[in-house]
mmCIF file of C-alpha atoms in Angstrom:
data_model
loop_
_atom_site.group_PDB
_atom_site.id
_atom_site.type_symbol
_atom_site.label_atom_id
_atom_site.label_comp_id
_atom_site.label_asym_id
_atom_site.label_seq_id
_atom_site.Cartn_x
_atom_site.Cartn_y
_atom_site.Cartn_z
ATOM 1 C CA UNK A 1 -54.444 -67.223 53.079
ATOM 2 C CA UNK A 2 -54.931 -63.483 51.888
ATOM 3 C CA UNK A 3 -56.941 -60.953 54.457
ATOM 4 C CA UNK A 4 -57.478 -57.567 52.883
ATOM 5 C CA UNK A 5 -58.599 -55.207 55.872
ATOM 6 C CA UNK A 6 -60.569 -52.027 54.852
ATOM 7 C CA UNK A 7 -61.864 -49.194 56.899
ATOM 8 C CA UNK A 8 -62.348 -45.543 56.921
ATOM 9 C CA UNK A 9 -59.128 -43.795 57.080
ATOM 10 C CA UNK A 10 -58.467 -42.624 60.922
ATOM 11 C CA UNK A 11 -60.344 -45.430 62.409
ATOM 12 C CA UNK A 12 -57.809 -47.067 63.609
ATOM 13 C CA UNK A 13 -56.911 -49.674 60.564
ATOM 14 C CA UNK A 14 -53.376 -49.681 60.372
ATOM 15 C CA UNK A 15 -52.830 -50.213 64.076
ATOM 16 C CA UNK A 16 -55.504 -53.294 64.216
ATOM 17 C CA UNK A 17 -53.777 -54.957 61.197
ATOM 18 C CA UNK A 18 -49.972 -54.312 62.393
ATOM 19 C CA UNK A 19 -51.388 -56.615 65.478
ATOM 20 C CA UNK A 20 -53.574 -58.913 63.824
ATOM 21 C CA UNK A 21 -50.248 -59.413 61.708
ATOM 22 C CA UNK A 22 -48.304 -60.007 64.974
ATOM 23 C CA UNK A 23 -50.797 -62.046 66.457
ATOM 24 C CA UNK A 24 -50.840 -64.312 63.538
ATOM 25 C CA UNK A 25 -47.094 -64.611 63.172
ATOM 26 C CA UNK A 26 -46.646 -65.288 66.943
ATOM 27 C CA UNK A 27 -48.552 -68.780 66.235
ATOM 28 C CA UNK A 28 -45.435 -69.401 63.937
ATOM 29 C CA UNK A 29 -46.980 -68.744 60.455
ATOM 30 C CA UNK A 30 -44.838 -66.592 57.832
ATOM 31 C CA UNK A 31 -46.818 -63.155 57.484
ATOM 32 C CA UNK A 32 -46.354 -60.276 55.111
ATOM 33 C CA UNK A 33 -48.050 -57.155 55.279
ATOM 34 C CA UNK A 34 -48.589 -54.592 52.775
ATOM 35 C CA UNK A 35 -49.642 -51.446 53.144
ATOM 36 C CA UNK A 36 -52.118 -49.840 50.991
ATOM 37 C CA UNK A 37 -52.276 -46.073 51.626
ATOM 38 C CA UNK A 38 -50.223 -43.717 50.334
ATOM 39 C CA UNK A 39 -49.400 -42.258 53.107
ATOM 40 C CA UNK A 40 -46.716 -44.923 53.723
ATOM 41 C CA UNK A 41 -47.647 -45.359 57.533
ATOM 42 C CA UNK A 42 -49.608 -48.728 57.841
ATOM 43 C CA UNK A 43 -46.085 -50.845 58.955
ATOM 44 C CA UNK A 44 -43.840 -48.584 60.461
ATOM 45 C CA UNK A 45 -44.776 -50.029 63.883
ATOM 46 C CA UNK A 46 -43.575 -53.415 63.217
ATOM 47 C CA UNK A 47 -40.626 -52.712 60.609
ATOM 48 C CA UNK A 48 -39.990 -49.640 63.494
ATOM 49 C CA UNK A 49 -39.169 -47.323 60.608
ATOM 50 C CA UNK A 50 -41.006 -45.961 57.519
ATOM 51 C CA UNK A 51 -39.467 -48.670 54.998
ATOM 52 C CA UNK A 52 -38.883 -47.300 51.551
ATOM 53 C CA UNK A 53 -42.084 -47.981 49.180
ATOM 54 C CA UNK A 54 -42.658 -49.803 45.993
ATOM 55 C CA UNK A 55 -42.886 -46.031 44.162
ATOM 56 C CA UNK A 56 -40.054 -45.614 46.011
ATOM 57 C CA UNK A 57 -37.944 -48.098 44.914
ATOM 58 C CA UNK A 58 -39.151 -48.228 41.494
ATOM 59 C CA UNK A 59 -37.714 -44.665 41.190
ATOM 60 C CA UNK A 60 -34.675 -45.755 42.465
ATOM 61 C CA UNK A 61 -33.814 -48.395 39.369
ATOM 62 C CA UNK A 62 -35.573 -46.001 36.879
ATOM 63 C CA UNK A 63 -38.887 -48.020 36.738
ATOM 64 C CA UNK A 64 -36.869 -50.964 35.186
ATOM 65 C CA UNK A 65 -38.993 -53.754 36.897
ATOM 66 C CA UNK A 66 -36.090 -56.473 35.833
ATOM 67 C CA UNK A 67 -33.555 -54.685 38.058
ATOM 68 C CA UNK A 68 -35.797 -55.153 41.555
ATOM 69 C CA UNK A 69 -35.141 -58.029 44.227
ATOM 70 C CA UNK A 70 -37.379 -58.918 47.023
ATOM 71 C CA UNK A 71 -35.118 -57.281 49.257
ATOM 72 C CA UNK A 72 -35.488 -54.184 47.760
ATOM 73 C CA UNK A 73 -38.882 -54.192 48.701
ATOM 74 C CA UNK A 74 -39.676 -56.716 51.952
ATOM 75 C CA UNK A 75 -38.615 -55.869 55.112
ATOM 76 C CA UNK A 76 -38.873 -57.969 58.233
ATOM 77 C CA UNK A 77 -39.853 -56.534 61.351
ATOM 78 C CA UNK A 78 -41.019 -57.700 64.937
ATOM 79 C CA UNK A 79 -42.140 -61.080 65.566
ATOM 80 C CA UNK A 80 -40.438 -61.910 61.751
ATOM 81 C CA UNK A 81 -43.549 -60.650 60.429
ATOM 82 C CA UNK A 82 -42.711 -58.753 57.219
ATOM 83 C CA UNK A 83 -43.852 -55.522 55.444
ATOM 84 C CA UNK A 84 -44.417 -53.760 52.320
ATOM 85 C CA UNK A 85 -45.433 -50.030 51.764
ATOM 86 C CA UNK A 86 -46.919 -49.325 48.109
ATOM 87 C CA UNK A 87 -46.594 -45.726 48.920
ATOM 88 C CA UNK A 88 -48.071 -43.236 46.374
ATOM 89 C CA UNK A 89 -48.405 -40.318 44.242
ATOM 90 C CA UNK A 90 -47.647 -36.919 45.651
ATOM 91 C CA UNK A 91 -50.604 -35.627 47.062
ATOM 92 C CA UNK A 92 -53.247 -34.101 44.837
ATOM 93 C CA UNK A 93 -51.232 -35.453 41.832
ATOM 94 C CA UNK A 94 -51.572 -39.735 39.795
ATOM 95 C CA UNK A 95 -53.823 -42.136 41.551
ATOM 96 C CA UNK A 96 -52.699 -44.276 44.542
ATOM 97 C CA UNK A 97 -55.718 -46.707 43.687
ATOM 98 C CA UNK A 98 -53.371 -47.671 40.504
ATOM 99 C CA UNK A 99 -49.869 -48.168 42.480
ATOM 100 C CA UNK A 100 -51.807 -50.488 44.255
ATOM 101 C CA UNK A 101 -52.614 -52.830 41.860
ATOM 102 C CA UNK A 102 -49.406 -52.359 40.265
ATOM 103 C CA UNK A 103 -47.834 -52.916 43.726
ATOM 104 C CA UNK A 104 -49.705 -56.792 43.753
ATOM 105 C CA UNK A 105 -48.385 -57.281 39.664
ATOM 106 C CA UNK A 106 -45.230 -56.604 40.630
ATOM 107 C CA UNK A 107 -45.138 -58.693 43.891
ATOM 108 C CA UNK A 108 -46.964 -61.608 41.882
ATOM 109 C CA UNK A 109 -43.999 -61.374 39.075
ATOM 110 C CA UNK A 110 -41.326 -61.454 41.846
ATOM 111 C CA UNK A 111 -43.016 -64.401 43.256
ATOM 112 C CA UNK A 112 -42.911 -62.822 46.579
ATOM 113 C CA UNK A 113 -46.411 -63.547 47.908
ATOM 114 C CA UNK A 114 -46.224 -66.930 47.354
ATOM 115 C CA UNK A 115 -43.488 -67.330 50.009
ATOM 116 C CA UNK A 116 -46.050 -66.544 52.806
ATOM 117 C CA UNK A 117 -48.730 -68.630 54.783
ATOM 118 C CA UNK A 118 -50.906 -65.334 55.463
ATOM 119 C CA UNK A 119 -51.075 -61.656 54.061
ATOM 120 C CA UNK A 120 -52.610 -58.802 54.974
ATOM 121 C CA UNK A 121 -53.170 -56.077 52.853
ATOM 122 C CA UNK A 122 -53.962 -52.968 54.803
ATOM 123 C CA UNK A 123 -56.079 -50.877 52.301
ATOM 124 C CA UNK A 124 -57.920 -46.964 52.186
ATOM 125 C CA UNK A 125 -61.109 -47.593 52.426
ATOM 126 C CA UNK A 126 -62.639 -44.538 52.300
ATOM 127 C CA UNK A 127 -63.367 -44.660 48.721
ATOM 128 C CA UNK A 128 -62.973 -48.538 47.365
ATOM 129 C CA UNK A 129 -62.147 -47.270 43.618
ATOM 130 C CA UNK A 130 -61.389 -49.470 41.317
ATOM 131 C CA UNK A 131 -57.326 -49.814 42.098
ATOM 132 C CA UNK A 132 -58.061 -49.895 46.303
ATOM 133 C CA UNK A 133 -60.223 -52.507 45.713
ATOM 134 C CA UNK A 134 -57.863 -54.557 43.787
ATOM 135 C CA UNK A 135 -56.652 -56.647 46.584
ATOM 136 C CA UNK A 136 -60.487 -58.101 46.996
ATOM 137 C CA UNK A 137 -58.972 -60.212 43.725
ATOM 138 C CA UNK A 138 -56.622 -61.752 45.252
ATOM 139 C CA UNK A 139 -57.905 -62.198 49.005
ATOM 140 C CA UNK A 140 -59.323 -65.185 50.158
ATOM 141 C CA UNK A 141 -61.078 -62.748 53.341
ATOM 142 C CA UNK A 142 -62.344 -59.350 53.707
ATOM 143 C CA UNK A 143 -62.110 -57.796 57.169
ATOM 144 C CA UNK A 144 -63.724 -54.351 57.840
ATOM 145 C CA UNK A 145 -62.463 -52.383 60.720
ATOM 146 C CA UNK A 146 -64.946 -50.171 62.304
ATOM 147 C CA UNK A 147 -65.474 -48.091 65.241
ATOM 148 C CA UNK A 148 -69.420 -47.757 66.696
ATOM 149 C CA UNK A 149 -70.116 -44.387 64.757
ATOM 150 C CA UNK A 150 -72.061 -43.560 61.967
ATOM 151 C CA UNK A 151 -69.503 -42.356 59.458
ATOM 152 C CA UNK A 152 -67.468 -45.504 59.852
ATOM 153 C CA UNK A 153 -70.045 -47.531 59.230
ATOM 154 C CA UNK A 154 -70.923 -45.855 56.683
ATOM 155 C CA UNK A 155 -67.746 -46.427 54.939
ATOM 156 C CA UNK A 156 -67.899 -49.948 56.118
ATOM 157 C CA UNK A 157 -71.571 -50.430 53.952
ATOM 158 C CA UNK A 158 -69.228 -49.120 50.851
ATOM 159 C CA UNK A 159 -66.506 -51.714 51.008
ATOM 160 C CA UNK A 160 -69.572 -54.806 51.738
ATOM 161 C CA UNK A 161 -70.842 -53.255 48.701
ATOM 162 C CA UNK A 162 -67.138 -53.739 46.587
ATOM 163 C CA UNK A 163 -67.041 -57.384 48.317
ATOM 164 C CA UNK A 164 -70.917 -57.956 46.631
ATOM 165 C CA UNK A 165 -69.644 -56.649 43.466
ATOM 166 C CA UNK A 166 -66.748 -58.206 42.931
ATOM 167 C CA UNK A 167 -68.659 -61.418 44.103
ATOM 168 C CA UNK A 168 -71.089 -60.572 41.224
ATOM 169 C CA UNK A 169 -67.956 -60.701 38.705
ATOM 170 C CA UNK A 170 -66.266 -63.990 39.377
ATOM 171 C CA UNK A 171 -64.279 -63.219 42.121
ATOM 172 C CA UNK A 172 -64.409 -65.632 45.097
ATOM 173 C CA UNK A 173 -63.977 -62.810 48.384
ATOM 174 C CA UNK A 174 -65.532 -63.267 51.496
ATOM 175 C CA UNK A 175 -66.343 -61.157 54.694
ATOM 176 C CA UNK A 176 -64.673 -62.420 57.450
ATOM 177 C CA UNK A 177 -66.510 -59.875 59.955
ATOM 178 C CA UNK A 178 -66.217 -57.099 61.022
ATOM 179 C CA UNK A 179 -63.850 -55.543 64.005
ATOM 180 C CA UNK A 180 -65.325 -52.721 66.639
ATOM 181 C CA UNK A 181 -62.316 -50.488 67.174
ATOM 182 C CA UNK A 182 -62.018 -48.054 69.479
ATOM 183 C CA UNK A 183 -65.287 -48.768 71.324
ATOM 184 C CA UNK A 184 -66.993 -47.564 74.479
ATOM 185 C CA UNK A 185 -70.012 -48.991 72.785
ATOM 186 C CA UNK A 186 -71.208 -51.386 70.306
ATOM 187 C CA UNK A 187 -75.351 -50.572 69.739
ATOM 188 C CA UNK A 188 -74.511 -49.402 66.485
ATOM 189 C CA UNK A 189 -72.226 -51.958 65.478
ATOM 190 C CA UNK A 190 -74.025 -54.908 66.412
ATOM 191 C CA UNK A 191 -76.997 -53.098 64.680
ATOM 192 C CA UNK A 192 -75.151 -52.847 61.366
ATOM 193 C CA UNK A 193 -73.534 -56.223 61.780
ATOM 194 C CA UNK A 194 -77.139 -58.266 61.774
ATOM 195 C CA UNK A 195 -78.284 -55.859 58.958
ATOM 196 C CA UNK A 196 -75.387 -56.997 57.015
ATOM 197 C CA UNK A 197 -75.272 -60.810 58.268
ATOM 198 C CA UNK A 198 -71.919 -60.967 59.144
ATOM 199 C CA UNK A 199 -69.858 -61.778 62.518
ATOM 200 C CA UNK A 200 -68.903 -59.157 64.455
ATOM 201 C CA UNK A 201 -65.842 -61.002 65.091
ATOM 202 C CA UNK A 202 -63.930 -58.931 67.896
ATOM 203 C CA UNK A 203 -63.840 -55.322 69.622
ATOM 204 C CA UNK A 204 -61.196 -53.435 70.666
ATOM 205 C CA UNK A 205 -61.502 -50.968 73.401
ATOM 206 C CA UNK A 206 -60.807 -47.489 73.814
ATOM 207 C CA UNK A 207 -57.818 -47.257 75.592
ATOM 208 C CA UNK A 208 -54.765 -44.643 76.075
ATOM 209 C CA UNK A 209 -52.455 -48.053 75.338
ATOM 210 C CA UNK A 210 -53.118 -48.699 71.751
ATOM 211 C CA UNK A 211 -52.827 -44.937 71.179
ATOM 212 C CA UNK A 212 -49.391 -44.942 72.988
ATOM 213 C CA UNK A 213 -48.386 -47.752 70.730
ATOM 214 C CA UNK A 214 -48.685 -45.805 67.705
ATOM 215 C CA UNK A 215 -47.355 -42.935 68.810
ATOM 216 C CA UNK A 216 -44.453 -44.658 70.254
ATOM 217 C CA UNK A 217 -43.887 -46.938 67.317
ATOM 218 C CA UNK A 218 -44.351 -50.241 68.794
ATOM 219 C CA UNK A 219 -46.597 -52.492 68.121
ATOM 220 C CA UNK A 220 -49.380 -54.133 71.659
ATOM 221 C CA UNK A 221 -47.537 -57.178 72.376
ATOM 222 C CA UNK A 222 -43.782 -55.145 72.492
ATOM 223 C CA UNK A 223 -45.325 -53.342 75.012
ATOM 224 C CA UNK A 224 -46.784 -56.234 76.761
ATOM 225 C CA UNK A 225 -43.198 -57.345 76.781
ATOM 226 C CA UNK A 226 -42.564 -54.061 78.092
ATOM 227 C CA UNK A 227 -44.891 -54.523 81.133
ATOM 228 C CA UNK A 228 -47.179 -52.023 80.117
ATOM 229 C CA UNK A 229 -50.839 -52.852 81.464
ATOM 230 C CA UNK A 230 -52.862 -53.491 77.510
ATOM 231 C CA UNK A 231 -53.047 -57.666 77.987
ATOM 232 C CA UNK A 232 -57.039 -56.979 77.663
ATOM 233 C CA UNK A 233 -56.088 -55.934 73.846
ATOM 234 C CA UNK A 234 -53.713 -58.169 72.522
ATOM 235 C CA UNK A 235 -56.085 -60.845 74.021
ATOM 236 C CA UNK A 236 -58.417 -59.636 71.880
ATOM 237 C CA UNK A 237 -56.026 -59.713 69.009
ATOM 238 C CA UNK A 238 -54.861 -63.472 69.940
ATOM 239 C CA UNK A 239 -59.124 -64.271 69.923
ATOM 240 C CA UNK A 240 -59.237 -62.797 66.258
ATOM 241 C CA UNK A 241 -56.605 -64.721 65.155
ATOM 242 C CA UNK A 242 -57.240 -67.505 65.951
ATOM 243 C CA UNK A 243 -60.504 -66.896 64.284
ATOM 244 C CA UNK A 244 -58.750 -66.590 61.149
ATOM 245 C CA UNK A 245 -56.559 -69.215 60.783
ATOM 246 C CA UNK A 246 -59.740 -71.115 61.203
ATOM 247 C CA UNK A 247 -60.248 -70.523 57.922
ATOM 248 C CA UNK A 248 -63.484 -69.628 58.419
ATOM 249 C CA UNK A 249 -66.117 -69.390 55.377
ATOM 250 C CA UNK A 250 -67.127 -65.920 55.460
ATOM 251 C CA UNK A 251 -70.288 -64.419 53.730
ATOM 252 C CA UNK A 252 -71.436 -62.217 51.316
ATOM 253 C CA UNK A 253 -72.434 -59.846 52.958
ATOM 254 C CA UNK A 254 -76.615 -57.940 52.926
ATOM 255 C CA UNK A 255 -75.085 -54.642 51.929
ATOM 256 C CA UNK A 256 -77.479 -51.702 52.721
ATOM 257 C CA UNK A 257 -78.264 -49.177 50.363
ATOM 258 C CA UNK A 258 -76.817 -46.273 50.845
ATOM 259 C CA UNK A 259 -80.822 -44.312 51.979
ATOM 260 C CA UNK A 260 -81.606 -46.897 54.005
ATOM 261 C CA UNK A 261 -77.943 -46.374 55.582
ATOM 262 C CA UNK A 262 -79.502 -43.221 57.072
ATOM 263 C CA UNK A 263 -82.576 -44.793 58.497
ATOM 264 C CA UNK A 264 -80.911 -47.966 59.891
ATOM 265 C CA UNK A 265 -79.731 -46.609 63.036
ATOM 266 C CA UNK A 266 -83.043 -44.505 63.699
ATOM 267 C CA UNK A 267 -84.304 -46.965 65.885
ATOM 268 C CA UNK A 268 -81.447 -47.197 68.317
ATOM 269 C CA UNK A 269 -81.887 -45.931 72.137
ATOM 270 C CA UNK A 270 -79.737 -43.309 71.511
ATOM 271 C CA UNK A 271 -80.037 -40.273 74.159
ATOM 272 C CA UNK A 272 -81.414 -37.481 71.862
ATOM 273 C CA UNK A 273 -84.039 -39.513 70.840
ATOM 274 C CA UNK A 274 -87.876 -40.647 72.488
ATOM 275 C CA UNK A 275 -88.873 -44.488 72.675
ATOM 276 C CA UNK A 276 -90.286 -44.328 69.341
ATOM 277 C CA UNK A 277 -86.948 -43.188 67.345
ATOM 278 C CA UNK A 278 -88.077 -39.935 66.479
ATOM 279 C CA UNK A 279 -86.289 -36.674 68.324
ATOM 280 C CA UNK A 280 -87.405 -35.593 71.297
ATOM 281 C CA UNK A 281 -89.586 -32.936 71.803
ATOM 282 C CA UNK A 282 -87.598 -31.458 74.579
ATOM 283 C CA UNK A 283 -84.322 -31.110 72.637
ATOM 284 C CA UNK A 284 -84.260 -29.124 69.729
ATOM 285 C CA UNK A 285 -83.188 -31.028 66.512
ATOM 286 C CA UNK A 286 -79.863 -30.303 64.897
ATOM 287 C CA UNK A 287 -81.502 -30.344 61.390
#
């Protein structure tokens, strides 16, 4: 089974796959994980190091793809889950959309995914261009992290729209659902998840834990191990993964177009607002 997991960058993407990829792995399936961002940082929790990346490594031999092993690449981390970093262009200069689809050509020709009963590609989702939305080929599941704000779910409408598209050109992708990161709420969410037709299929709560974990390196179930009080999360982590290896059949999902993105949520209860969705008259509106 192949999961690509998209989200805006900063929403908390890396984190929820490193433990999806635990969670998984912890039911004893073989897991890889590659990371699709060039900043290099979507396994370091689970490898508990930045591990040198493909760009890296192809560097290394001189870009003379006959002189790589898996080893050069792969590293296995906690819970034997293992990792891949695609890495990237220095910033402002190539395209890391490209080294990504390179990244799965090269794995492919090394026969290194086939080794695997699940993998995740962790993937930039801010802008789904042509080489970030490569993995969508390959994967058998979309999964599009989320927390309950607007821009998020913004980005989130982008990547359904990528999953319709390649749909509409012969690929067979599917949206698994979508996961509620970092929530306090989930109005918004739950809004744009029955606009879309898709499961919301777990949330994640705010909590000083999960940030802990990523600033400490570890991944939520070390520090469960650890004693530390975040069994609430990697419950909910242990929930969606199960929900995975369901195999569930996913949808295609009702993508919004990008106006009605900005009207969709107009009806919420939200504070500044009166019953009827329009601002109230006693507090002045931003625009």
């Amino acid at each position: 089974m192949i999961i690509a997991v998209y989200g805006k960058g900063g929403v908390g993407k890396s984190t929820t796959t490193s433990n999806l990829a635990v969670a998984i792995a912890k039911t004893g399936r073989r897991v890889l994980q590659i990371g699709c961002d060039p900043k290099s940082d979507s396994t370091f929790t689970i490898a508990g190091r930045m591990i040198p990346t493909v760009v890296e490594v192809l560097d290394k031999f001189n870009y003379h793809y006959e002189s790589i092993e898996p080893d050069d690449l792969v590293v296995k981390g906690y819970a034997g889950v293992c990792v891949v970093e695609t890495g990237g262009p220095p910033a402002g200069s190539g395209c890391g959309g490209y080294v990504v689809g390179e990244t799965v050509k090269l794995l492919e020709k090394l026969d290194i995914m086939s080794k695997y009963d699940v993998i995740l590609f962790d993937v930039l989702g801010d802008v789904v261009c042509g080489g970030f939305a490569a993995p969508l080929q390959y994967a058998d599941l979309a999964c599009i992290v989320s927390s309950n704000d607007f821009d998020a779910l913004f980005a989130a409408n982008r990547i359904c729209e990528s999953i319709v598209e390649k749909n509409a050109s012969g690929y067979d992708v599917k949206l698994a659902g979508v996961i509620g990161n970092r929530c306090d709420q989930v109005d918004l969410l739950e809004t744009f998840t029955r606009r879309i037709e898709a499961p919301l299929m777990g949330v994640v709560p705010r909590n000083e834990g999960v940030r802990q974990s990523r600033v400490k390196g570890y991944t939520l179930f070390e520090l469960e191990e650890m004693g530390e009080p975040v069994s609430e999360m990697t419950s909910e982590f242990r929930k969606m993964a199960a929900y995975l290896l369901s195999k569930p059949e996913g949808v295609v999902p009702n993508a919004v177009g990008t106006r009605e993105m900005f009207e969709l949520f107009r009806g919420e209860d939200l504070p500044w607002k009166g019953s009827n969705g329009k601002t109230a008259a006693s507090t002045p509106s931003v625009r």
